Coordinates of C-alpha atoms in Angstrom, one line a residue:
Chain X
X1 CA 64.7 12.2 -40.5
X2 CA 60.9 12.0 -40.9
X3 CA 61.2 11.3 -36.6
X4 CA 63.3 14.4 -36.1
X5 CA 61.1 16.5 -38.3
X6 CA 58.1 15.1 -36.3
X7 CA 59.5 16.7 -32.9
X8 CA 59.9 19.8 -34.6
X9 CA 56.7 19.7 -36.1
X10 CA 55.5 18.6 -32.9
X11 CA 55.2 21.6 -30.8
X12 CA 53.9 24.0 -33.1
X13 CA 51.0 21.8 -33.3
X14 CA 50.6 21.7 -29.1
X15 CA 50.9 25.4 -29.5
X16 CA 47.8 25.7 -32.1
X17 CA 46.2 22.8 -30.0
X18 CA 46.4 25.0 -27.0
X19 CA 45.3 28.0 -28.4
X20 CA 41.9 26.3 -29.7
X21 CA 41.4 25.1 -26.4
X22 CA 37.7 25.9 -24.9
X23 CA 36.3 25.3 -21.8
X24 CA 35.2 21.7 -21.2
X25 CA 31.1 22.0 -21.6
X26 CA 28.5 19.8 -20.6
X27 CA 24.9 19.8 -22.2
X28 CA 22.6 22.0 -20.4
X29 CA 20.5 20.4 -17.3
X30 CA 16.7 20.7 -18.8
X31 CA 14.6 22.9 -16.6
X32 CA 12.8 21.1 -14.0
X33 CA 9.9 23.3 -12.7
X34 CA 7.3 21.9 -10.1
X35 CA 3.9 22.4 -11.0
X36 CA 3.6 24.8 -8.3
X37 CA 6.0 27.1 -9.9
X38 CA 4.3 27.1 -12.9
X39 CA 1.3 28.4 -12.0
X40 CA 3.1 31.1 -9.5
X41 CA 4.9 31.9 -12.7
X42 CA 2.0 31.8 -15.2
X43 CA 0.1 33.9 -12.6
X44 CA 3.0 36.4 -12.0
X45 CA 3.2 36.8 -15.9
X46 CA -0.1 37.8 -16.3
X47 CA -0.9 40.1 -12.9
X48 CA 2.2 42.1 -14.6
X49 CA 1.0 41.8 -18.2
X50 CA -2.7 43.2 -17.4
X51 CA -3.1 45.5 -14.5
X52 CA -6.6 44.9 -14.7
X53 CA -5.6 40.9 -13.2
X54 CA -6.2 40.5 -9.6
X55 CA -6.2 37.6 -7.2
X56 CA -8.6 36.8 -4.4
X57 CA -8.8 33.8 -1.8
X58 CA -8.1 32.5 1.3
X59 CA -4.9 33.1 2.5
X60 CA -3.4 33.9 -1.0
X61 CA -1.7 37.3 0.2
X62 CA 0.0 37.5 3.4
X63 CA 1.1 33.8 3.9
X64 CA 1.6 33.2 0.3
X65 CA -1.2 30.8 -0.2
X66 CA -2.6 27.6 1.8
X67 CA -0.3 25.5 -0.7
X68 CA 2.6 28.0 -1.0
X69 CA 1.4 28.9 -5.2
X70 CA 1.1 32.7 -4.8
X71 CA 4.3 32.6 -2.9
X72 CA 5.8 36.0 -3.2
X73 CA 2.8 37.9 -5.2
X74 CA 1.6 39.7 -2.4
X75 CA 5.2 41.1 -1.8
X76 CA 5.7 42.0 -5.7
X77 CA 2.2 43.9 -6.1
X78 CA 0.7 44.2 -3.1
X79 CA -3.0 44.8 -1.4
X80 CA -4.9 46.1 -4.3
X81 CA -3.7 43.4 -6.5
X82 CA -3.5 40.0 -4.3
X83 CA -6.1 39.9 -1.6
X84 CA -7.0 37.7 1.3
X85 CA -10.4 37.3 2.1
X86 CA -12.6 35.8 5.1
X87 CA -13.9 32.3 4.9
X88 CA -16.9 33.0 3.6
X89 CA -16.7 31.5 0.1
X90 CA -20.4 32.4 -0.8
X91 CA -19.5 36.3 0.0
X92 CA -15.8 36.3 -1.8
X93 CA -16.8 34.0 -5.1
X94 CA -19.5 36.7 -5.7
X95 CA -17.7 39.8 -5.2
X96 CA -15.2 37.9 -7.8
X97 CA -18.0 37.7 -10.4
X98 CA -19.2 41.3 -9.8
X99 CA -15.7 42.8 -10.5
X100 CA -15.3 40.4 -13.7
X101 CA -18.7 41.6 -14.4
X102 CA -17.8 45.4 -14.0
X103 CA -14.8 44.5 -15.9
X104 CA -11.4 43.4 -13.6
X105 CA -10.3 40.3 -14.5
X106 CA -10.6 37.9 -11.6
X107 CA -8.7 35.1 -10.3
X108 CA -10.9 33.6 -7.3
X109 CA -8.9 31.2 -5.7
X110 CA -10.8 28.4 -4.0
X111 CA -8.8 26.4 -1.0
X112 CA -9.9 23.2 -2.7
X113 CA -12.9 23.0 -5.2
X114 CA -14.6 21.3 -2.1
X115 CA -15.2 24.8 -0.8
X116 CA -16.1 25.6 -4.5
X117 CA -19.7 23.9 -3.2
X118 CA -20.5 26.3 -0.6
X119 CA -20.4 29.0 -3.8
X120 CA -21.5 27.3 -6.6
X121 CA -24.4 29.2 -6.8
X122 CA -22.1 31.9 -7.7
X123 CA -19.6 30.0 -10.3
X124 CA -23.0 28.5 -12.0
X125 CA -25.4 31.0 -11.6
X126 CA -23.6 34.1 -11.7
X127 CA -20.9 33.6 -13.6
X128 CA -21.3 30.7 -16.0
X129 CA -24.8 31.6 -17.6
X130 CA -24.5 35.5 -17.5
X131 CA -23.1 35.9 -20.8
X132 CA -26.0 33.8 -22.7
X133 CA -28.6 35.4 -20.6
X134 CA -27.4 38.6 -21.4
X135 CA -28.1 37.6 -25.0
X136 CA -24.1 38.1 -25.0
X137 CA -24.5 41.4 -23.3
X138 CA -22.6 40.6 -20.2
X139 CA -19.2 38.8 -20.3
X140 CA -17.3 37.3 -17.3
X141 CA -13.8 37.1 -17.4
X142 CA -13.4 35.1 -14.3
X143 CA -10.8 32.6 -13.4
X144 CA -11.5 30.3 -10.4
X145 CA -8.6 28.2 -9.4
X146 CA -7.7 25.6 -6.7
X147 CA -6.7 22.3 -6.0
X148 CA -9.4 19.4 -6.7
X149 CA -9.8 15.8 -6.2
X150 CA -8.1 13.5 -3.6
X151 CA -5.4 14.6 -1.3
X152 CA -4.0 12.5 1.3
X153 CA -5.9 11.4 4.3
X154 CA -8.1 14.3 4.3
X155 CA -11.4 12.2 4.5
X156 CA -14.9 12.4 2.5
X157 CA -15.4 16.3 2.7
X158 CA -12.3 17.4 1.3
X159 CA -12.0 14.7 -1.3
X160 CA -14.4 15.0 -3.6
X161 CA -13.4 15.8 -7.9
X162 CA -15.4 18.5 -9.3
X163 CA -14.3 17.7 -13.0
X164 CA -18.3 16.0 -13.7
X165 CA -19.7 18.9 -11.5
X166 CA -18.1 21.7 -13.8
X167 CA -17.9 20.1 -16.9
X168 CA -21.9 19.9 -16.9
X169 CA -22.3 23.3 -17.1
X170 CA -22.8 25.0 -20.3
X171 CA -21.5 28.9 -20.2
X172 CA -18.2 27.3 -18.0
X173 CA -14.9 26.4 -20.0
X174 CA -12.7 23.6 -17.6
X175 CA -9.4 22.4 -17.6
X176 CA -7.3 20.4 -16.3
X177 CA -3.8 20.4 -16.2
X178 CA -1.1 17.8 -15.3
X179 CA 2.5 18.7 -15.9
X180 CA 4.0 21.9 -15.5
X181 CA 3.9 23.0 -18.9
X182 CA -0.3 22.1 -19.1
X183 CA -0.4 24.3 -15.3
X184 CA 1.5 27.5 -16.8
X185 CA -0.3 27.7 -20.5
X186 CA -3.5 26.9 -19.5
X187 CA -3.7 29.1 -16.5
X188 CA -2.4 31.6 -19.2
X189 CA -5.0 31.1 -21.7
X190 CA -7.6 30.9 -18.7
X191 CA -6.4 34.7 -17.8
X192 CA -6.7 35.4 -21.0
X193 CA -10.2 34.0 -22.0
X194 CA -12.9 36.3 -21.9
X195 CA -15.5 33.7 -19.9
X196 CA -15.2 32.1 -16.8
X197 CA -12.8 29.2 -16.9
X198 CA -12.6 26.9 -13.8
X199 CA -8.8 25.3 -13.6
X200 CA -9.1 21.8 -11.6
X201 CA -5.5 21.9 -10.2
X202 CA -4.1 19.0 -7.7
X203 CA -2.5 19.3 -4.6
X204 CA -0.3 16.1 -4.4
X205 CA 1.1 17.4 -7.8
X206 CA 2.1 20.7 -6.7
X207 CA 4.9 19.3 -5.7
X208 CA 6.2 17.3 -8.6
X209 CA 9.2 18.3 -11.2
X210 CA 8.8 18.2 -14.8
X211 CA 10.7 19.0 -18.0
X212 CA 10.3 22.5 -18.9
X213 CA 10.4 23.2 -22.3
X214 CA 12.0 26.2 -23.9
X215 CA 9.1 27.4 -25.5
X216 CA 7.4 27.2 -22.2
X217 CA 10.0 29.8 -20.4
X218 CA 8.3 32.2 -22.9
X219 CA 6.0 35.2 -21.2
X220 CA 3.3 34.5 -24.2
X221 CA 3.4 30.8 -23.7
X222 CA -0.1 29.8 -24.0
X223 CA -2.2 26.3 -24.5
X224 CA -5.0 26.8 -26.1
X225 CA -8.1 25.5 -24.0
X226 CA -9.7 22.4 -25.5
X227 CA -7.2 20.9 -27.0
X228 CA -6.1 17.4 -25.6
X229 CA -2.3 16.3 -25.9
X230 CA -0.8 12.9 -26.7
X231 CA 1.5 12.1 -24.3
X232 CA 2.7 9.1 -25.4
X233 CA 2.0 7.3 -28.9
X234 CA 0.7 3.5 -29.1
X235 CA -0.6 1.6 -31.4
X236 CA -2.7 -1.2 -29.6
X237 CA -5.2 0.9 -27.1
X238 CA -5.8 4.2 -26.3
X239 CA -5.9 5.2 -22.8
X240 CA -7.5 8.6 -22.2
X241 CA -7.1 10.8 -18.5
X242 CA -6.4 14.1 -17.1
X243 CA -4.6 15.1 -14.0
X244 CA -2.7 13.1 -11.5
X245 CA -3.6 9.4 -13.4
X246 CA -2.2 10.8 -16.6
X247 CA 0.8 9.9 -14.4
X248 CA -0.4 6.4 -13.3
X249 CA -1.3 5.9 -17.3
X250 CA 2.4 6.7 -18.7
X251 CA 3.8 4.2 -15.7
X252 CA 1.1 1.7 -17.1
X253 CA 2.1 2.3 -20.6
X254 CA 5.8 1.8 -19.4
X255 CA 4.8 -1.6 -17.9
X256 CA 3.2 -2.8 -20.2
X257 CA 5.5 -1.9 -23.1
X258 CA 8.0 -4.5 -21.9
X259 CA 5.0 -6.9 -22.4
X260 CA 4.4 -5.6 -25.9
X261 CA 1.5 -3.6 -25.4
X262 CA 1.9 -0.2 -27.0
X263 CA -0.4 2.3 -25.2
X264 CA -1.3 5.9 -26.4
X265 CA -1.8 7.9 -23.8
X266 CA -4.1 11.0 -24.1
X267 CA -4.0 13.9 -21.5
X268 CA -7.5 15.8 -22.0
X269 CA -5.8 18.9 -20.3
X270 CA -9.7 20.5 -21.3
X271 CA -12.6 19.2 -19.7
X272 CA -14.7 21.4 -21.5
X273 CA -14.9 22.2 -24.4
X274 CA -13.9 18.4 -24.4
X275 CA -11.0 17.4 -27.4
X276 CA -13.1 14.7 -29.0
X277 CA -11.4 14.9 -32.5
X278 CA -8.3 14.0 -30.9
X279 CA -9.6 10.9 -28.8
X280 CA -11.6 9.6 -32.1
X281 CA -8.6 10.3 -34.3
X282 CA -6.7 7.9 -31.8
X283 CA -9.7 5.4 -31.3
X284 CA -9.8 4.7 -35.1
X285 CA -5.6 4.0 -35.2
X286 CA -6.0 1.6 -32.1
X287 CA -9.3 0.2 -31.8
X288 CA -10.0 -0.1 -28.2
X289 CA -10.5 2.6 -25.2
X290 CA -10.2 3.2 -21.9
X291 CA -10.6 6.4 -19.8
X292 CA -9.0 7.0 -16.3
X293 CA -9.9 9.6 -14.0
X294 CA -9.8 9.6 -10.2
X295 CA -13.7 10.7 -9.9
X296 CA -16.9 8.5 -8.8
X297 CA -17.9 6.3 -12.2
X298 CA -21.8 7.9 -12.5
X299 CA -22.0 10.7 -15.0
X300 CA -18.2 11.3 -14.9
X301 CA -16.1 12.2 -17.2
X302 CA -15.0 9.2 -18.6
X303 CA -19.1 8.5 -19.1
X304 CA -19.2 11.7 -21.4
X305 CA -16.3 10.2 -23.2
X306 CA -17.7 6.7 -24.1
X307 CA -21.0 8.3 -24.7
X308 CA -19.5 10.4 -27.6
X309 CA -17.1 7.8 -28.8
X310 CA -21.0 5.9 -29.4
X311 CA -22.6 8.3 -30.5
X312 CA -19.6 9.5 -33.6
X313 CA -17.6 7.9 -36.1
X314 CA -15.2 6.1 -34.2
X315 CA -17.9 3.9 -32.8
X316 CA -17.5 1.5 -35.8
X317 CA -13.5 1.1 -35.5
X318 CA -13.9 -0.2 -31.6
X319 CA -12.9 -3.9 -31.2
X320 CA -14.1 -4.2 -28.0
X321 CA -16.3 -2.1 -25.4
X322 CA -14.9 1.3 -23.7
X323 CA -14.1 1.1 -20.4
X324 CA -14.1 3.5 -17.8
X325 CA -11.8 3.2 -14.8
X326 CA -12.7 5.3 -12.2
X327 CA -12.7 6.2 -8.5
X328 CA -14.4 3.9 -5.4
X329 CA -18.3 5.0 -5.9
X330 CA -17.8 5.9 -1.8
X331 CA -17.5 8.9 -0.4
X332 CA -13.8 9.3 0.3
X333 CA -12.8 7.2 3.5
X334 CA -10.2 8.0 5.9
X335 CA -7.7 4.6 6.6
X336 CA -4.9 4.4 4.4
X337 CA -5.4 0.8 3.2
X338 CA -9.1 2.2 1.9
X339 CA -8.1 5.6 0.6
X340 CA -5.6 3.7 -1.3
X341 CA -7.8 1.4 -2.6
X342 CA -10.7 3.8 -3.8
X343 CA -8.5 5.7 -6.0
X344 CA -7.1 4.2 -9.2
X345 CA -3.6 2.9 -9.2
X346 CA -1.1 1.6 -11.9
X347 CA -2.4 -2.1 -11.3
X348 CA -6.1 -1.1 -12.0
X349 CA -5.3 0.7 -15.3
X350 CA -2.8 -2.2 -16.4
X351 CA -6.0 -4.6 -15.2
X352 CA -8.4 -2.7 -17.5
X353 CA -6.2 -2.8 -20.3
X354 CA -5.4 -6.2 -20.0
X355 CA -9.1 -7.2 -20.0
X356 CA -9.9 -4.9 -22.7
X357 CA -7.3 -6.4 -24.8
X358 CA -8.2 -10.1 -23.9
X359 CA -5.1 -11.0 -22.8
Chain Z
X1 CA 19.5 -18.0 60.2
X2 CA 18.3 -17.9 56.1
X3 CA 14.6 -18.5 57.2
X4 CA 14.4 -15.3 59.4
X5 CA 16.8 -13.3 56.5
X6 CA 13.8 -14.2 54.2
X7 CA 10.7 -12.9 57.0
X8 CA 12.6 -10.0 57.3
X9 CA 13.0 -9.7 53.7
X10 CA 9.4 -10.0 52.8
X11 CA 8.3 -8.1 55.4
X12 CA 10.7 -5.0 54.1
X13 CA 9.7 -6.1 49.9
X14 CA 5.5 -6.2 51.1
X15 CA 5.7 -3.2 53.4
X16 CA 7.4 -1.3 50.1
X17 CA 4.8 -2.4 47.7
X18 CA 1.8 -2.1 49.8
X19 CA 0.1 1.4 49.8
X20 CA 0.2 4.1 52.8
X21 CA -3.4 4.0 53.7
X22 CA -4.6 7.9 53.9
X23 CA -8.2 7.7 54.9
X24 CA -9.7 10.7 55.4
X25 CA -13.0 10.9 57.4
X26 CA -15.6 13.0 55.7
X27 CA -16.1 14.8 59.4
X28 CA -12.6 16.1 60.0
X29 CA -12.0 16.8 56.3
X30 CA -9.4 19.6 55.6
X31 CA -10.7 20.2 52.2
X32 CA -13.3 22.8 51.3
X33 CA -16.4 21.0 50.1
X34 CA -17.4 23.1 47.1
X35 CA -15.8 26.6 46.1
X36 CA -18.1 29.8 44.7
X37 CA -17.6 31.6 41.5
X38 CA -18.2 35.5 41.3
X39 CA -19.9 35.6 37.5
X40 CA -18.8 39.1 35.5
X41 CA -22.3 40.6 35.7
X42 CA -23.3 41.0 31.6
X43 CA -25.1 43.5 29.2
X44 CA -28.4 41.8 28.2
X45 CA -29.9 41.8 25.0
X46 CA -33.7 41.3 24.6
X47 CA -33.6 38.7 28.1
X48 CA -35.4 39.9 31.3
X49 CA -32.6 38.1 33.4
X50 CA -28.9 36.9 32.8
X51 CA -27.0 34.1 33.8
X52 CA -26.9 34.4 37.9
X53 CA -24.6 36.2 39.5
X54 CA -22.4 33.5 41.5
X55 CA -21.8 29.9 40.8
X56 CA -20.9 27.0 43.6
X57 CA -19.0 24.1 42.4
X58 CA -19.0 21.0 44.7
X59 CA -15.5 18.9 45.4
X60 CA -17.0 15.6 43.4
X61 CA -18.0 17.7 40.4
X62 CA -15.1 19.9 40.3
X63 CA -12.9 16.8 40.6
X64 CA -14.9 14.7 38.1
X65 CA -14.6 18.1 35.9
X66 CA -10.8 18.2 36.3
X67 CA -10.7 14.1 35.7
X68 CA -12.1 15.0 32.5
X69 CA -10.0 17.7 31.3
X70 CA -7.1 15.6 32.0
X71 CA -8.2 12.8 30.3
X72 CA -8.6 15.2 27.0
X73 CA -5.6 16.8 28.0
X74 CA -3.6 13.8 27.6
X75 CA -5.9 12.7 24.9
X76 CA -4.8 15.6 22.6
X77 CA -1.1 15.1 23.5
X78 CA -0.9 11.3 22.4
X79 CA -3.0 12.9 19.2
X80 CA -0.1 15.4 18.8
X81 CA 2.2 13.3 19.2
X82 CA 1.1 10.6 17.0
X83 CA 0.3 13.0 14.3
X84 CA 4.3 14.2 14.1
X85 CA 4.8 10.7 13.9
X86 CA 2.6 10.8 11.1
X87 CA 0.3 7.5 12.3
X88 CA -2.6 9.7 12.2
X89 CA -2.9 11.4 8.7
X90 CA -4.5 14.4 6.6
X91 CA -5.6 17.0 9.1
X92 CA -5.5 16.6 13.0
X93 CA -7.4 19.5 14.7
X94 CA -6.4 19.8 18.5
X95 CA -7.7 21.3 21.5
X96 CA -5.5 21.0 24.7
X97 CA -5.4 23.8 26.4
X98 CA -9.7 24.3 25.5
X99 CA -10.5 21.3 27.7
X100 CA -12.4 23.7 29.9
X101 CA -14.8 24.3 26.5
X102 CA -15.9 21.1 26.4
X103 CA -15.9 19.9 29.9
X104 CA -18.1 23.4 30.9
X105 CA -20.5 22.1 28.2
X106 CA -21.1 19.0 28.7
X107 CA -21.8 20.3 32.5
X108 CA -24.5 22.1 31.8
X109 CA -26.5 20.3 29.7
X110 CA -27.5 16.2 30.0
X111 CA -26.6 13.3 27.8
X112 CA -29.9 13.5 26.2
X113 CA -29.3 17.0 24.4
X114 CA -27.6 17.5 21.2
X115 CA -24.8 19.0 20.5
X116 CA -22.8 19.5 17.3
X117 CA -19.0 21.7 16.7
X118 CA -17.3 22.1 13.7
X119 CA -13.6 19.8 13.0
X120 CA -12.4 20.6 16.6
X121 CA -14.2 17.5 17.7
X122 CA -11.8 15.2 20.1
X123 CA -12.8 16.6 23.3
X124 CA -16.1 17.2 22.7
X125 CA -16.3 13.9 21.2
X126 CA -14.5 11.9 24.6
X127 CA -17.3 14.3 26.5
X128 CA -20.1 13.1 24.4
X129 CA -19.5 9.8 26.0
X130 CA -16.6 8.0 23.1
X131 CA -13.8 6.4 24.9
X132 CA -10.4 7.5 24.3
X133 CA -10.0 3.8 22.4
X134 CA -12.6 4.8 20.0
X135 CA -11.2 8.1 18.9
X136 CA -7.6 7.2 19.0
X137 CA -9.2 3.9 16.7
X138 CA -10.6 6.4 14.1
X139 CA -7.7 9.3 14.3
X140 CA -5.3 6.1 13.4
X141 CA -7.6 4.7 10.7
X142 CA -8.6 1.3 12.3
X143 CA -11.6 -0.9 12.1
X144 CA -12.4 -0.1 16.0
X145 CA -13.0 3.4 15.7
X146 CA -16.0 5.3 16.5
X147 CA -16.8 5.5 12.3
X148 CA -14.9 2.1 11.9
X149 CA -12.1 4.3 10.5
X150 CA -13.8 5.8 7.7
X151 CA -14.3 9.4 8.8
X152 CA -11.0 10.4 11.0
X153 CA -10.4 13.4 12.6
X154 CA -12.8 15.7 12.1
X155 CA -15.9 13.3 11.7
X156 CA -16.4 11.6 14.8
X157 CA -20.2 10.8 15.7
X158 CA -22.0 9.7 19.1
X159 CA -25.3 9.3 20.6
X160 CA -27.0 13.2 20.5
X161 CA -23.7 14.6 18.8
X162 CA -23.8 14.9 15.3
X163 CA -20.0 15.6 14.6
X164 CA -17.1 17.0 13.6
X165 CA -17.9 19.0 10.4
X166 CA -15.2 19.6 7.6
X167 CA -16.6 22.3 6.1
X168 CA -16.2 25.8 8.2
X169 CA -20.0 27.4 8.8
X170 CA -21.7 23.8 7.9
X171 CA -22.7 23.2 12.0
X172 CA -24.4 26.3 12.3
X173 CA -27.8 25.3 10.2
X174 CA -27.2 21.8 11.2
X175 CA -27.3 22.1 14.8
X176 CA -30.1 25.2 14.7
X177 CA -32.8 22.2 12.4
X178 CA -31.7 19.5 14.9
X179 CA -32.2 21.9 18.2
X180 CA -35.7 23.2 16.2
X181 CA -36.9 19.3 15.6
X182 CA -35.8 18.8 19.2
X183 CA -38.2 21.7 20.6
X184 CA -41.2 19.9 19.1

């Protein structure tokens, strides 16, 4: 009985079972976004946000940029707004900082920040000191943009990281991003920011995917400049970096983690105004440090950060001395095996935690 | 019956491998012995006279020149070559099809002048006196190149020529201080 009224029963249930059903779904794929795109984005956002936004470089118009990041810009809003200029970086960086000065809102777009040498005079000079000279008179909303630091086999004049250089400068705000998220807010905020803001890009991570976040898909997605990020939390040494070895740091971390060793990893993302608060906050939760940065050791960055980690309050919580891992002191050389050698790699870091540690 | 099969043999292999002699006696040559240039007469700025009016090449130079000129010819091929293959890295700035550039210069000046260019540097560097060995060394990043590998393409250095310069413009105050200091 019970069996017959089951079939019965039966089908009315596969009826009300088929009429529930909904298409099979899968989660959503995150967003992956090279950093590239983020910055063509970030840019693209803003140039339509502010007409007063313009772009200026070498070949940033008509063959979309040397590294392919203004790709499409000069198609969308074309020769007044996104213009190639002669190599003359002296001449172009200049009349950048007059029309910030007269009130446009620049982005001077530097080849690489090696170039960035043959106008500093302007980016220093010019731009970064106008405002206080002016007794706050003068403001320069200027952007100057462009990959920096080591690229691949392109020797000791195109090598060089200007992170020390520009962070020296008072009247100069610099960042430094490393995912795609850090490339699109801060170039954002850089846009945005009424002083000059120098944004230390790298070329080998145009290239690279990351996560994008949903917030980050937003047109008023911003990071605010001079605030540092914890990528990764630890507990027995903070490692502290910006850029490309923010990357070598979280594949350290990862190493190491299956050892035991919990690292917290810190990406600076602002060179200037530096994030101290953060790194001391960290310091006095893990009691040892190391910085990482792909630039020669003298008066780098990672020497500005061990000097204010002396000179303030976390000072008392170290348990060992700060360490700074750093670039070959050379001048960038050509061969592969040396190249590879005078930047920092995954073993280096995992070296100079292992010391720092005593283990 | 074998023995003479061999002679015959040998005589046919050596006669195959040995060299047509072509001597040709300087008296009843059929070649020209040097060839003239009409020069495109110029405008002159601020100079009382301009480069002459014809120029006379003689067979050895013009075959030394063309020796030359093939030699960076095939020097800036291999370069290409090995570049796709990517055995030469970063940036690999060529000039086959300029050899004449480079050649021309060095023929009109002597070792003991300077000279300095900007990253286009093979050619002028192979006519500046480094062997093909020591720039193919330093374009592949080895120990026997002319900077011992440490500068590649675009900075190779010889005796009176101061490079290969990365930076576009840098050459031109560099070369006017060295060609001033050489004046004294």
């Amino acid at each position: 009985m019970a069996a017959v009224s089951g079939l019965v029963r039966r089908p009315l249930r596969q009826v009300s079972g088929l009429l529930k059903r909904r298409f099979h779904r899968t989660a959503p794929a995150a967003l992956q976004v090279t950093v590239r795109d983020a910055i063509n984005q970030g840019m693209d956002e803003e140039l339509e946000r502010d007409e007063k936004v313009f772009l200026l470089g070498e070949e940033v118009a008509q063959y979309d940029g040397a590294y392919k990041v203004s790709r499409g810009l000069w198609k969308k809003y074309g020769d007044k707004r996104i213009i190639d200029t002669p190599i003359s970086e002296m001449g172009f960086a200049g009349i950048a900082v007059g029309a910030a000065m007269a009130g446009l809102r620049p982005i001077c777009e530097f080849m690489t920040f090696n170039f960035s040498m043959q106008a500093i005079d302007q980016v220093i000079n010019s731009a970064a000191k106008t405002y206080y000279m002016s007794g706050g008179l003068q403001p320069v909303p200027i952007v100057f943009r462009g990959p920096n630091g080591a690229s691949a086999g392109v020797a000791a004049q195109h090598s060089q990281c200007f992170a020390a250089w520009y962070g020296h400068c008072p009247g100069l705000k610099v960042v430094s991003p490393w995912s795609s998220e850090d490339a699109k807010g801060l170039i954002k905020s850089a846009i945005r920011d009424n002083n000059p803001v120098v944004v230390l890009e790298n070329e080998l991570m145009y290239g690279v995917p990351f996560e994008f976040p949903a917030e980050a898909q937003s047109k008023d997605f911003l990071i605010p400049i001079g605030k540092a990020k914890i990528e990764r939390q630890g507990t027995h040494i903070t490692v502290v970096s910006h850029s490309r070895p923010v990357g070598h740091c979280i594949e350290a971390a990862t190493v190491l983690s299956k050892e035991g060793i919990e690292c917290e990893v810190i990406n600076m993302r602002t060179i200037r105004p530096m994030d101290i608060e953060t790194i001391e906050a960290s310091v006095m939760k893990t009691n040892h440090l190391i910085t990482v940065e792909g630039g020669w050791p003298q008066f780098g960055v990672g020497a500005e950060i061990c000097a204010r980690i002396m000179e303030g309050p976390a000072f008392n919580f170290l348990d060992a001395p700060a360490v700074r891992v750093t670039g070959a002191d050379v001048p960038m050389p050509y061969a592969k095996i040396l190249e590879d050698n005078s930047v920092p790699q995954v073993k280096d870091i995992i070296f100079a935690i292992k010391k720092i540690l005593n283990i | 019956m074998r023995k003479m099969l061999a002679a015959v043999l040998s005589r046919v292999v050596s006669a195959a491998a040995r060299k047509p002699a072509r001597p040709v006696p300087a008296a009843s040559c059929t070649y020209c012995s040097d060839a003239t240039f009409e020069i495109p007469k110029c405008d002159l700025y601020r100079l009382e006279e301009g480069p002459p009016g014809s120029a006379a090449l003689a067979r050895q130079d013009g075959l030394r020149y063309y020796r030359a000129m093939l030699a960076v010819r095939r020097l800036e091929l291999k370069a290409d070559q090995l570049y796709k293959q990517k055995l030469i890295r970063g940036f690999c700035h060529l000039c086959d099809g300029q050899e004449a550039c480079c050649v021309g210069l060095e023929a009109a000046i002597a070792p003991s002048d300077h000279v300095i260019t900007s990253y286009r540097a093979h050619g002028v560097g192979y006519t500046r006196g480094l062997s093909a060995r020591a720039i193919l060394a330093e374009l592949t990043g080895r120990r026997g190149g002319c900077a011992k590998g440490k500068g590649g393409s675009m900075h190779l250095y010889a005796r009176n020529f101061y490079g290969g310069n990365g930076i576009v413009g840098a050459q031109g105050p560099l070369g006017d201080c060295v060609h001033m200091c050489g004046m004294e």
